[in-house]
């Protein structure tokens, strides 16, 4: 059984189109991922399949009604954890993604308008997840951010497992710079160490680059990992980054 993903949205095509491509599309075909997109309108009310209504207490905008989402969950019995993407949620990051990737699957409900009726969150949702401190027009893009970040951590989804190991955040550091051919591109050449064939030096250089970049851009991450080890300090000095 692959990793199961159940997505609920009133714009299912956005999600379907995205998940048909690239690694996710391939993982779907190979059975590694089992993604189903449910159109909430299928459970909409009345002839027009209405899914929203005006808010009690007044105010601007509409709210997604509880009925269609409750009915959808009753029928589908979606996999847990059941997430609602929302600016009020827990901040999504690598650790959150890694935890989800270790499970058997996940369900994501995408909000639209002003959001969903609170009873949906209280009764059906295990966790609210935010992808950042800004407000999107709808949950679909946030949902895809979560799907992509989680699925690429699932074994088999990324062909070359090694490519995950040194990535930003996994090591607590930002990733070193990459280069590919040509060696000389418009007068800018690739750092010598990368063509030296000396693997030890290459990995030292990459670590130094990661450390320097993280110190410069994300000192909070350096603090989180408890600074630099003596060996790392030694390397930074060797490469002329500190004295
Ligand atoms: N009135 C709400 C925002 C509604 S935006 C508020 O102020 O909190 C409409 C929908 O977009 C939300 O229900 C949510 O599903 C999605 N969304 C918007 N911003 C998001 C974010 N930063 N992270 C995750 N989902 C978000």
Short mmCIF file of C-alpha atoms and ligand atoms in Angstrom, two decimals:
data_model
loop_
_atom_site.label_atom_id
_atom_site.label_comp_id
_atom_site.label_asym_id
_atom_site.label_seq_id
_atom_site.Cartn_x
_atom_site.Cartn_y
_atom_site.Cartn_z
CA UNK A 1 0.00 0.00 0.00
CA UNK A 2 1.29 3.42 -0.96
CA UNK A 3 1.05 6.62 1.06
CA UNK A 4 -2.60 7.68 0.90
CA UNK A 5 -3.58 11.32 0.33
CA UNK A 6 -7.20 12.51 0.34
CA UNK A 7 -7.75 16.11 -0.75
CA UNK A 8 -10.99 18.09 -0.47
CA UNK A 9 -11.53 21.26 -2.45
CA UNK A 10 -14.08 23.21 -4.47
CA UNK A 11 -11.39 23.62 -7.16
CA UNK A 12 -10.34 19.98 -7.65
CA UNK A 13 -8.84 20.61 -11.09
CA UNK A 14 -6.11 22.79 -9.59
CA UNK A 15 -5.01 19.87 -7.43
CA UNK A 16 -5.47 17.16 -10.05
CA UNK A 17 -3.48 19.01 -12.67
CA UNK A 18 -0.60 19.61 -10.30
CA UNK A 19 -0.43 16.09 -8.98
CA UNK A 20 -0.37 14.58 -12.47
CA UNK A 21 3.14 15.88 -13.11
CA UNK A 22 6.73 15.34 -12.12
CA UNK A 23 7.67 13.15 -9.16
CA UNK A 24 4.16 13.07 -7.76
CA UNK A 25 2.72 11.95 -11.08
CA UNK A 26 5.32 9.19 -11.38
CA UNK A 27 4.83 8.04 -7.80
CA UNK A 28 1.10 7.86 -8.46
CA UNK A 29 1.63 5.67 -11.48
CA UNK A 30 3.97 3.35 -9.64
CA UNK A 31 1.50 2.98 -6.77
CA UNK A 32 3.84 4.64 -4.28
CA UNK A 33 1.27 7.38 -3.80
CA UNK A 34 -2.47 7.01 -3.74
CA UNK A 35 -3.87 10.52 -4.21
CA UNK A 36 -7.59 11.16 -4.52
CA UNK A 37 -9.06 14.61 -5.04
CA UNK A 38 -12.65 15.06 -3.90
CA UNK A 39 -14.81 17.89 -5.21
CA UNK A 40 -16.72 19.23 -2.20
CA UNK A 41 -19.45 20.41 -4.56
CA UNK A 42 -20.39 16.79 -5.07
CA UNK A 43 -21.93 17.05 -1.61
CA UNK A 44 -23.21 20.60 -2.18
CA UNK A 45 -26.75 21.60 -1.24
CA UNK A 46 -29.64 22.15 -3.61
CA UNK A 47 -29.66 22.20 -7.36
CA UNK A 48 -26.65 24.46 -7.63
CA UNK A 49 -24.62 22.40 -5.23
CA UNK A 50 -24.14 25.29 -2.84
CA UNK A 51 -21.18 24.96 -0.48
CA UNK A 52 -21.09 28.39 1.18
CA UNK A 53 -23.38 30.66 3.15
CA UNK A 54 -23.31 34.06 4.86
CA UNK A 55 -21.78 34.31 8.34
CA UNK A 56 -23.83 34.38 11.53
CA UNK A 57 -23.16 37.67 13.28
CA UNK A 58 -22.81 39.44 9.95
CA UNK A 59 -19.74 40.80 8.24
CA UNK A 60 -18.17 40.57 4.84
CA UNK A 61 -17.64 37.42 2.87
CA UNK A 62 -19.02 33.91 2.89
CA UNK A 63 -18.25 30.83 4.94
CA UNK A 64 -18.01 27.22 3.78
CA UNK A 65 -21.01 25.42 5.24
CA UNK A 66 -20.52 22.34 7.44
CA UNK A 67 -23.04 20.06 5.69
CA UNK A 68 -21.16 19.26 2.47
CA UNK A 69 -17.85 18.61 4.27
CA UNK A 70 -19.46 16.42 6.96
CA UNK A 71 -21.29 14.45 4.26
CA UNK A 72 -18.09 14.08 2.26
CA UNK A 73 -16.20 12.77 5.30
CA UNK A 74 -19.03 10.37 6.18
CA UNK A 75 -18.90 8.89 2.72
CA UNK A 76 -15.15 8.85 2.13
CA UNK A 77 -13.88 8.22 5.69
CA UNK A 78 -10.62 9.96 4.78
CA UNK A 79 -7.25 8.89 6.14
CA UNK A 80 -5.79 10.48 9.30
CA UNK A 81 -4.38 12.90 10.21
CA UNK A 82 -7.04 15.18 8.80
CA UNK A 83 -5.63 18.64 8.23
CA UNK A 84 -7.18 21.97 7.45
CA UNK A 85 -4.89 24.50 5.81
CA UNK A 86 -5.38 27.86 7.49
CA UNK A 87 -3.40 30.98 8.41
CA UNK A 88 -4.35 30.24 12.03
CA UNK A 89 -2.64 26.86 11.96
CA UNK A 90 0.69 25.54 13.19
CA UNK A 91 3.54 26.69 11.02
CA UNK A 92 4.46 24.09 8.41
CA UNK A 93 8.19 23.26 8.21
CA UNK A 94 10.58 20.41 7.44
CA UNK A 95 9.99 18.64 10.77
CA UNK A 96 6.25 18.78 10.31
CA UNK A 97 6.63 17.39 6.79
CA UNK A 98 8.95 14.64 7.98
CA UNK A 99 6.50 13.57 10.68
CA UNK A 100 3.67 13.38 8.15
CA UNK A 101 5.86 11.42 5.74
CA UNK A 102 6.44 8.76 8.40
CA UNK A 103 2.70 8.04 8.65
CA UNK A 104 0.38 6.11 6.35
CA UNK A 105 -1.15 9.17 4.72
CA UNK A 106 -2.90 12.47 5.25
CA UNK A 107 -6.09 14.31 4.42
CA UNK A 108 -6.18 18.00 3.57
CA UNK A 109 -9.26 20.20 3.40
CA UNK A 110 -8.84 23.42 1.41
CA UNK A 111 -10.71 26.47 2.60
CA UNK A 112 -12.11 29.22 0.39
CA UNK A 113 -13.95 32.47 1.07
CA UNK A 114 -13.51 33.47 4.75
CA UNK A 115 -12.83 29.88 5.77
CA UNK A 116 -14.96 26.99 7.04
CA UNK A 117 -17.65 26.75 9.70
CA UNK A 118 -15.89 26.22 13.05
CA UNK A 119 -17.76 22.95 13.64
CA UNK A 120 -15.86 21.38 10.74
CA UNK A 121 -12.60 22.22 12.51
CA UNK A 122 -13.86 21.13 15.93
CA UNK A 123 -15.33 17.80 14.84
CA UNK A 124 -13.48 16.64 11.75
CA UNK A 125 -10.02 18.18 11.80
CA UNK A 126 -7.00 16.89 13.73
CA UNK A 127 -4.69 19.81 13.06
CA UNK A 128 -4.70 23.23 11.40
CA UNK A 129 -1.63 23.97 9.29
CA UNK A 130 -0.34 27.31 8.03
CA UNK A 131 2.31 27.66 5.32
CA UNK A 132 3.28 31.17 6.42
CA UNK A 133 2.20 34.51 7.80
CA UNK A 134 0.21 35.83 4.88
CA UNK A 135 -3.32 35.22 3.66
CA UNK A 136 -4.00 33.36 0.43
CA UNK A 137 -7.31 33.48 -1.41
CA UNK A 138 -7.79 29.76 -0.89
CA UNK A 139 -6.24 26.64 0.55
CA UNK A 140 -5.29 24.93 -2.72
CA UNK A 141 -1.81 26.39 -3.06
CA UNK A 142 -1.10 25.76 0.64
CA UNK A 143 -2.34 22.20 0.24
CA UNK A 144 0.00 21.63 -2.70
CA UNK A 145 2.91 23.02 -0.70
CA UNK A 146 2.24 20.42 2.00
CA UNK A 147 1.69 17.60 -0.51
CA UNK A 148 4.91 18.35 -2.37
CA UNK A 149 7.07 18.78 0.73
CA UNK A 150 5.74 15.57 2.29
CA UNK A 151 5.71 13.33 -0.76
CA UNK A 152 9.30 14.05 -1.71
CA UNK A 153 10.33 12.68 1.68
CA UNK A 154 8.59 9.37 1.07
CA UNK A 155 11.00 6.63 0.08
CA UNK A 156 10.64 5.83 -3.57
CA UNK A 157 9.20 9.19 -4.57
CA UNK A 158 12.63 10.63 -5.08
CA UNK A 159 14.65 8.24 -7.21
CA UNK A 160 17.99 9.20 -5.76
CA UNK A 161 17.61 8.95 -1.99
CA UNK A 162 21.02 10.46 -1.45
CA UNK A 163 19.81 13.73 -2.90
CA UNK A 164 17.63 14.25 0.17
CA UNK A 165 20.34 13.72 2.69
CA UNK A 166 22.29 16.92 2.30
CA UNK A 167 19.37 19.19 1.65
CA UNK A 168 18.61 22.43 3.38
CA UNK A 169 16.91 21.98 6.78
CA UNK A 170 17.45 18.24 7.03
CA UNK A 171 20.96 18.93 8.31
CA UNK A 172 19.92 22.08 10.11
CA UNK A 173 21.95 24.03 7.54
CA UNK A 174 21.18 25.69 4.23
CA UNK A 175 22.50 23.86 1.22
CA UNK A 176 25.82 24.63 -0.51
CA UNK A 177 25.87 26.04 -4.09
CA UNK A 178 25.49 23.72 -7.09
CA UNK A 179 27.25 23.94 -10.44
CA UNK A 180 26.85 22.05 -13.70
CA UNK A 181 28.45 22.28 -17.14
CA UNK A 182 29.91 24.31 -18.75
CA UNK A 183 33.00 24.82 -16.58
CA UNK A 184 33.43 28.36 -17.91
CA UNK A 185 30.11 30.11 -18.35
CA UNK A 186 30.45 33.65 -19.72
CA UNK A 187 33.75 34.02 -17.94
CA UNK A 188 32.53 32.68 -14.61
CA UNK A 189 34.26 29.45 -13.73
CA UNK A 190 33.31 26.65 -11.36
CA UNK A 191 35.26 26.55 -8.06
CA UNK A 192 38.44 24.50 -8.58
CA UNK A 193 37.77 22.16 -5.69
CA UNK A 194 34.71 20.73 -7.46
CA UNK A 195 36.82 19.54 -10.40
CA UNK A 196 39.73 18.36 -8.26
CA UNK A 197 38.36 14.83 -7.94
CA UNK A 198 39.21 14.92 -4.23
CA UNK A 199 36.03 13.81 -2.48
CA UNK A 200 37.24 14.74 0.97
CA UNK A 201 37.97 18.29 -0.15
CA UNK A 202 34.68 18.55 -1.99
CA UNK A 203 32.69 17.60 1.09
CA UNK A 204 34.75 19.95 3.26
CA UNK A 205 34.14 22.80 0.83
CA UNK A 206 30.41 22.04 0.72
CA UNK A 207 30.17 21.99 4.50
CA UNK A 208 32.05 25.30 4.74
CA UNK A 209 29.73 26.85 2.13
CA UNK A 210 26.68 25.58 4.01
CA UNK A 211 27.96 26.93 7.28
CA UNK A 212 28.90 30.32 5.81
CA UNK A 213 25.55 30.70 4.06
CA UNK A 214 23.60 29.69 7.15
CA UNK A 215 25.60 31.99 9.43
CA UNK A 216 24.93 34.86 7.04
CA UNK A 217 21.26 34.24 6.25
CA UNK A 218 19.85 32.18 9.08
CA UNK A 219 21.73 32.70 12.34
CA UNK A 220 18.61 31.34 14.06
CA UNK A 221 19.33 27.90 12.54
CA UNK A 222 22.93 28.01 13.79
CA UNK A 223 21.68 28.80 17.25
CA UNK A 224 19.13 26.00 17.06
CA UNK A 225 21.85 23.40 16.36
CA UNK A 226 23.98 24.78 19.19
CA UNK A 227 26.59 26.66 17.16
CA UNK A 228 29.54 25.12 15.37
CA UNK A 229 31.50 22.07 16.48
CA UNK A 230 35.26 22.50 17.08
CA UNK A 231 35.91 20.60 13.83
CA UNK A 232 33.61 22.94 11.92
CA UNK A 233 35.29 25.98 13.50
CA UNK A 234 38.61 24.58 12.41
CA UNK A 235 37.37 24.20 8.81
CA UNK A 236 35.98 27.74 8.74
CA UNK A 237 39.37 29.07 9.80
CA UNK A 238 41.12 26.89 7.22
CA UNK A 239 38.94 28.31 4.46
CA UNK A 240 39.46 31.85 5.68
CA UNK A 241 35.96 32.49 7.05
CA UNK A 242 37.01 33.25 10.61
CA UNK A 243 40.22 33.85 12.40
N1 LIG B 1 -10.47 34.81 6.95
C1 LIG B 1 -9.40 33.90 7.11
C2 LIG B 1 -8.61 33.72 5.81
C3 LIG B 1 -9.38 33.06 4.73
S1 LIG B 1 -8.42 32.79 3.32
C4 LIG B 1 -8.46 34.41 8.20
O1 LIG B 1 -8.31 35.62 8.32
O2 LIG B 1 -7.85 33.59 8.90
C5 LIG B 1 -9.25 31.45 2.58
C6 LIG B 1 -8.62 30.08 2.79
O3 LIG B 1 -7.32 30.06 2.24
C7 LIG B 1 -8.45 29.66 4.23
O4 LIG B 1 -9.61 29.11 4.76
C8 LIG B 1 -7.32 28.64 4.12
O5 LIG B 1 -7.84 27.36 3.78
C9 LIG B 1 -6.50 29.17 2.97
N2 LIG B 1 -5.29 29.90 3.42
C10 LIG B 1 -5.11 31.24 3.35
N3 LIG B 1 -3.91 31.59 3.84
C11 LIG B 1 -3.29 30.45 4.23
C12 LIG B 1 -2.03 30.16 4.82
N4 LIG B 1 -1.15 31.12 5.13
N5 LIG B 1 -1.73 28.86 5.10
C13 LIG B 1 -2.63 27.89 4.82
N6 LIG B 1 -3.83 28.11 4.25
C14 LIG B 1 -4.19 29.37 3.97
#
